[in-house]
mmCIF file of C-alpha atoms in Angstrom:
data_model
loop_
_atom_site.group_PDB
_atom_site.id
_atom_site.type_symbol
_atom_site.label_atom_id
_atom_site.label_comp_id
_atom_site.label_asym_id
_atom_site.label_seq_id
_atom_site.Cartn_x
_atom_site.Cartn_y
_atom_site.Cartn_z
ATOM 1 C CA MET A 1 21.346 5.243 1.541
ATOM 2 C CA LYS A 2 18.980 4.090 -1.199
ATOM 3 C CA SER A 3 15.860 3.572 0.905
ATOM 4 C CA LEU A 4 14.441 4.722 4.227
ATOM 5 C CA ALA A 5 11.956 2.860 6.403
ATOM 6 C CA VAL A 6 9.131 5.123 7.548
ATOM 7 C CA GLN A 7 7.869 4.682 11.094
ATOM 8 C CA ARG A 8 4.252 4.945 12.192
ATOM 9 C CA TRP A 9 3.620 7.577 14.819
ATOM 10 C CA PRO A 10 2.974 7.476 17.740
ATOM 11 C CA GLY A 11 5.616 4.813 18.184
ATOM 12 C CA PRO A 12 9.162 4.138 19.394
ATOM 13 C CA THR A 13 11.804 6.852 19.293
ATOM 14 C CA PRO A 14 12.863 7.315 15.647
ATOM 15 C CA THR A 15 16.428 6.354 14.784
ATOM 16 C CA PRO A 16 17.804 8.776 12.173
ATOM 17 C CA GLN A 17 19.770 7.276 9.291
ATOM 18 C CA ASP A 18 22.438 9.709 8.117
ATOM 19 C CA GLY A 19 20.486 12.319 10.046
ATOM 20 C CA ILE A 20 17.168 11.541 8.344
ATOM 21 C CA PHE A 21 13.951 10.001 9.624
ATOM 22 C CA ALA A 22 10.310 9.996 8.587
ATOM 23 C CA ILE A 23 7.006 9.297 10.312
ATOM 24 C CA LEU A 24 3.559 8.433 8.983
ATOM 25 C CA ILE A 25 0.254 9.114 10.719
ATOM 26 C CA ASP A 26 -3.268 7.997 9.879
ATOM 27 C CA THR A 27 -5.463 11.041 9.209
ATOM 28 C CA SER A 28 -8.498 9.154 7.931
ATOM 29 C CA GLY A 29 -10.265 9.932 11.191
ATOM 30 C CA ALA A 30 -9.649 13.664 10.895
ATOM 31 C CA PRO A 31 -12.981 15.379 11.622
ATOM 32 C CA SER A 32 -14.887 17.055 8.821
ATOM 33 C CA PRO A 33 -18.032 19.185 8.972
ATOM 34 C CA PRO A 34 -21.421 17.369 8.877
ATOM 35 C CA GLY A 35 -22.539 16.648 5.347
ATOM 36 C CA ALA A 36 -19.121 17.280 3.829
ATOM 37 C CA ALA A 37 -18.355 15.003 0.902
ATOM 38 C CA SER A 38 -14.961 13.783 -0.192
ATOM 39 C CA ALA A 39 -13.878 15.658 -3.288
ATOM 40 C CA PRO A 40 -10.830 15.430 -5.554
ATOM 41 C CA ALA A 41 -8.022 17.775 -4.597
ATOM 42 C CA PRO A 42 -5.225 18.822 -6.989
ATOM 43 C CA ARG A 43 -1.634 17.977 -6.052
ATOM 44 C CA GLY A 44 -0.328 21.063 -7.799
ATOM 45 C CA ALA A 45 -0.986 23.535 -10.550
ATOM 46 C CA ASN A 46 -2.625 21.819 -13.512
ATOM 47 C CA ALA A 47 -1.783 18.395 -12.056
ATOM 48 C CA PHE A 48 -4.049 15.383 -11.829
ATOM 49 C CA PRO A 49 -6.274 14.969 -8.748
ATOM 50 C CA THR A 50 -5.758 12.477 -5.966
ATOM 51 C CA PRO A 51 -9.178 11.393 -4.716
ATOM 52 C CA ALA A 52 -8.429 10.933 -1.023
ATOM 53 C CA SER A 53 -6.317 13.969 -0.241
ATOM 54 C CA GLY A 54 -9.242 15.798 1.392
ATOM 55 C CA THR A 55 -10.180 19.454 1.289
ATOM 56 C CA GLY A 56 -11.125 22.334 3.559
ATOM 57 C CA PRO A 57 -11.386 21.745 7.332
ATOM 58 C CA GLN A 58 -10.521 18.048 6.985
ATOM 59 C CA ARG A 59 -7.207 18.803 5.296
ATOM 60 C CA ASP A 60 -6.477 21.661 7.710
ATOM 61 C CA ASP A 61 -6.932 19.275 10.635
ATOM 62 C CA ALA A 62 -4.641 16.717 8.986
ATOM 63 C CA ARG A 63 -2.007 19.437 8.554
ATOM 64 C CA ARG A 64 -2.215 20.300 12.237
ATOM 65 C CA GLN A 65 -1.971 16.626 13.187
ATOM 66 C CA ILE A 66 1.179 15.928 11.183
ATOM 67 C CA ARG A 67 2.901 19.127 12.287
ATOM 68 C CA LEU A 68 2.304 18.269 15.928
ATOM 69 C CA ALA A 69 3.432 14.674 15.343
ATOM 70 C CA ALA A 70 6.631 15.898 13.662
ATOM 71 C CA ARG A 71 7.393 18.218 16.564
ATOM 72 C CA GLU A 72 6.756 15.404 19.046
ATOM 73 C CA ALA A 73 9.013 12.971 17.180
ATOM 74 C CA LEU A 74 11.813 15.508 16.823
ATOM 75 C CA ALA A 75 11.498 16.432 20.496
ATOM 76 C CA VAL A 76 12.096 12.804 21.459
ATOM 77 C CA VAL A 77 15.086 12.540 19.113
ATOM 78 C CA LEU A 78 16.661 15.785 20.363
ATOM 79 C CA ARG A 79 15.584 15.234 23.986
ATOM 80 C CA MET A 80 14.065 18.662 24.340
ATOM 81 C CA PRO A 81 10.562 19.979 25.135
ATOM 82 C CA VAL A 82 8.123 19.855 22.255
ATOM 83 C CA THR A 83 7.078 23.403 23.140
ATOM 84 C CA ASP A 84 10.573 24.577 22.122
ATOM 85 C CA ILE A 85 10.172 23.222 18.581
ATOM 86 C CA THR A 86 8.405 25.152 15.823
ATOM 87 C CA VAL A 87 7.936 24.598 12.094
ATOM 88 C CA ALA A 88 8.908 27.682 10.091
ATOM 89 C CA SER A 89 8.389 28.366 6.412
ATOM 90 C CA ALA A 90 8.753 31.296 4.052
ATOM 91 C CA PRO A 91 8.123 31.731 0.303
ATOM 92 C CA GLY A 92 11.028 30.532 -1.809
ATOM 93 C CA THR A 93 12.669 28.409 0.890
ATOM 94 C CA PRO A 94 11.968 24.866 2.105
ATOM 95 C CA PRO A 95 10.483 24.567 5.623
ATOM 96 C CA HIS A 96 12.866 24.303 8.559
ATOM 97 C CA MET A 97 12.698 23.993 12.336
ATOM 98 C CA LEU A 98 13.116 26.637 14.997
ATOM 99 C CA LEU A 99 14.632 25.408 18.264
ATOM 100 C CA ALA A 100 13.717 27.619 21.216
ATOM 101 C CA GLY A 101 12.879 30.318 18.695
ATOM 102 C CA VAL A 102 16.253 30.131 16.930
ATOM 103 C CA LYS A 103 16.599 29.078 13.295
ATOM 104 C CA SER A 104 18.284 25.694 12.854
ATOM 105 C CA ARG A 105 19.601 23.776 9.862
ATOM 106 C CA ILE A 106 17.012 21.028 10.428
ATOM 107 C CA GLY A 107 14.804 20.687 7.371
ATOM 108 C CA ILE A 108 11.313 19.229 7.243
ATOM 109 C CA SER A 109 8.827 18.309 4.541
ATOM 110 C CA PHE A 110 5.219 17.146 4.609
ATOM 111 C CA SER A 111 3.001 15.164 2.265
ATOM 112 C CA HIS A 112 -0.626 14.023 2.421
ATOM 113 C CA ASP A 113 -2.544 11.369 0.480
ATOM 114 C CA ASP A 114 -5.057 8.550 0.891
ATOM 115 C CA GLY A 115 -5.855 9.248 4.547
ATOM 116 C CA TYR A 116 -2.207 9.440 5.572
ATOM 117 C CA ALA A 117 0.249 12.222 6.297
ATOM 118 C CA LEU A 118 4.037 11.983 6.199
ATOM 119 C CA ALA A 119 6.700 14.132 7.818
ATOM 120 C CA ALA A 120 10.338 13.725 6.788
ATOM 121 C CA ILE A 121 13.071 15.405 8.819
ATOM 122 C CA ASN A 122 16.702 15.996 7.868
ATOM 123 C CA LEU A 123 18.907 17.043 10.775
ATOM 124 C CA HIS A 124 21.535 18.349 8.335
ATOM 125 C CA GLY A 125 19.622 20.504 5.870
ATOM 126 C CA PRO A 126 16.716 20.860 3.446
ATOM 127 C CA ILE A 127 14.558 17.908 2.489
ATOM 128 C CA GLY A 128 11.606 17.281 0.226
ATOM 129 C CA ALA A 129 9.098 14.448 0.618
ATOM 130 C CA ASP A 130 6.119 13.149 -1.310
ATOM 131 C CA ILE A 131 3.743 10.201 -0.978
ATOM 132 C CA MET A 132 0.986 9.132 -3.326
ATOM 133 C CA ARG A 133 -1.534 6.335 -3.618
ATOM 134 C CA VAL A 134 -0.640 3.935 -6.418
ATOM 135 C CA GLN A 135 -3.348 4.384 -9.018
ATOM 136 C CA ASP A 136 -3.972 4.222 -12.731
ATOM 137 C CA ILE A 137 -3.900 7.731 -14.202
ATOM 138 C CA PRO A 138 -6.072 7.814 -17.361
ATOM 139 C CA ASP A 139 -4.052 10.585 -19.042
ATOM 140 C CA TRP A 140 -0.686 9.421 -17.716
ATOM 141 C CA GLN A 141 1.036 9.945 -21.078
ATOM 142 C CA ALA A 142 0.248 13.658 -21.212
ATOM 143 C CA VAL A 143 1.033 14.147 -17.524
ATOM 144 C CA ALA A 144 4.366 12.327 -17.822
ATOM 145 C CA ARG A 145 5.329 14.227 -20.954
ATOM 146 C CA ASP A 146 4.447 17.611 -19.460
ATOM 147 C CA TYR A 147 5.788 17.161 -15.923
ATOM 148 C CA LEU A 148 8.231 14.239 -15.788
ATOM 149 C CA GLY A 149 10.188 14.769 -18.984
ATOM 150 C CA PRO A 150 10.709 12.784 -22.202
ATOM 151 C CA ALA A 151 12.990 10.115 -20.717
ATOM 152 C CA ILE A 152 10.505 9.095 -18.002
ATOM 153 C CA ALA A 153 7.582 9.309 -20.413
ATOM 154 C CA ALA A 154 9.366 6.938 -22.793
ATOM 155 C CA ALA A 155 10.336 4.523 -20.010
ATOM 156 C CA LEU A 156 6.737 4.349 -18.776
ATOM 157 C CA GLN A 157 5.611 3.142 -22.188
ATOM 158 C CA ASN A 158 7.350 -0.207 -21.703
ATOM 159 C CA THR A 159 7.020 -0.864 -17.970
ATOM 160 C CA THR A 160 5.096 -3.916 -16.750
ATOM 161 C CA ASN A 161 3.498 -2.129 -13.777
ATOM 162 C CA ARG A 162 2.743 1.340 -15.054
ATOM 163 C CA PRO A 163 0.649 2.599 -12.087
ATOM 164 C CA LEU A 164 3.483 1.844 -9.648
ATOM 165 C CA ALA A 165 6.202 3.117 -11.981
ATOM 166 C CA PHE A 166 4.288 6.330 -12.631
ATOM 167 C CA THR A 167 3.693 6.887 -8.908
ATOM 168 C CA GLN A 168 7.373 6.338 -8.157
ATOM 169 C CA ALA A 169 8.435 8.761 -10.878
ATOM 170 C CA TRP A 170 5.879 11.344 -9.793
ATOM 171 C CA THR A 171 6.848 11.267 -6.116
ATOM 172 C CA GLN A 172 10.536 11.500 -7.036
ATOM 173 C CA ARG A 173 9.849 14.674 -8.981
ATOM 174 C CA GLU A 174 7.589 16.210 -6.333
ATOM 175 C CA ALA A 175 10.104 15.480 -3.566
ATOM 176 C CA ALA A 176 12.904 17.132 -5.555
ATOM 177 C CA LEU A 177 10.779 20.200 -6.238
ATOM 178 C CA LYS A 178 9.905 20.528 -2.549
ATOM 179 C CA CYS A 179 13.554 20.228 -1.514
ATOM 180 C CA HIS A 180 14.392 23.100 -3.865
ATOM 181 C CA ALA A 181 11.288 25.086 -2.815
ATOM 182 C CA GLN A 182 9.949 25.072 -6.366
ATOM 183 C CA GLN A 183 6.338 24.872 -7.471
ATOM 184 C CA LEU A 184 5.131 22.164 -9.817
ATOM 185 C CA SER A 185 5.571 23.299 -13.409
ATOM 186 C CA GLU A 186 6.096 21.810 -16.832
ATOM 187 C CA TRP A 187 9.293 19.827 -17.245
ATOM 188 C CA GLN A 188 12.537 21.768 -17.525
ATOM 189 C CA ALA A 189 15.442 19.760 -16.118
ATOM 190 C CA GLU A 190 16.553 17.357 -13.422
ATOM 191 C CA LEU A 191 17.233 18.946 -10.043
ATOM 192 C CA THR A 192 20.461 18.450 -8.118
ATOM 193 C CA GLY A 193 20.576 16.229 -5.062
ATOM 194 C CA THR A 194 19.846 12.644 -4.083
ATOM 195 C CA THR A 195 16.497 10.870 -4.171
ATOM 196 C CA ILE A 196 15.749 8.119 -1.644
ATOM 197 C CA SER A 197 12.806 5.734 -1.858
ATOM 198 C CA LEU A 198 10.526 5.308 1.144
ATOM 199 C CA ILE A 199 9.495 1.980 2.650
ATOM 200 C CA LEU A 200 6.017 2.857 3.868
ATOM 201 C CA PRO A 201 4.035 0.986 6.558
ATOM 202 C CA ALA A 202 0.821 1.273 4.557
ATOM 203 C CA GLN A 203 -0.414 -0.633 1.545
ATOM 204 C CA ASN A 204 -0.803 0.966 -1.859
ATOM 205 C CA LEU A 205 1.341 3.990 -1.043
ATOM 206 C CA ALA A 206 4.635 4.928 -2.657
ATOM 207 C CA GLY A 207 6.930 7.802 -1.881
ATOM 208 C CA HIS A 208 10.359 9.411 -1.967
ATOM 209 C CA ILE A 209 12.469 11.975 -0.194
ATOM 210 C CA HIS A 210 15.057 14.253 -1.778
ATOM 211 C CA ILE A 211 18.083 15.819 -0.106
ATOM 212 C CA GLY A 212 20.982 17.985 -1.214
ATOM 213 C CA ASP A 213 24.278 16.464 -2.295
ATOM 214 C CA LYS A 214 26.079 17.531 0.893
ATOM 215 C CA THR A 215 23.806 15.369 3.050
ATOM 216 C CA ALA A 216 23.678 12.278 0.831
#
């Protein structure tokens, strides 16, 4: 599988492909306190900001929305009560699902940007996911060199649509890091596994998921 179509939620029952499905919700209407202004929020340590990610109570509400949506979607797929499904996470491990309080192999990953939130679920193991608004990054050369590695930085020099190419490269890297439960850091090496591009039902967004080799 080289690409995965993302489904808006609420919507029809998701149909997993090779045990994987993803949903997208609109969080632009997430409530924020009176007088709160939209402010840039960093995607990771020392990374560039994404203007529409949201901060504080607004982002917390978006997190609650997508976690509930993911539980609802998985409940429909597994035909079990949503109250029996819980998202669990611990430092150093990718998030996974508890079914009736029991740890399962089902992996989950979340991403937020531009008034949207994504949840990607892998019924067979860990998964990482990342979405990002396609945008022109002023210091893209330094960011690519520091975080994406020399090969990607060189390739971006000659691309015809640099904003899109950069966004695709960035979300590939972020998704891989999430799958391996690693924090964003300066480039070291490629991570094992398989990256799959996302077909998103929203304009100006790009994204990827990353899974381990055994579930590819």
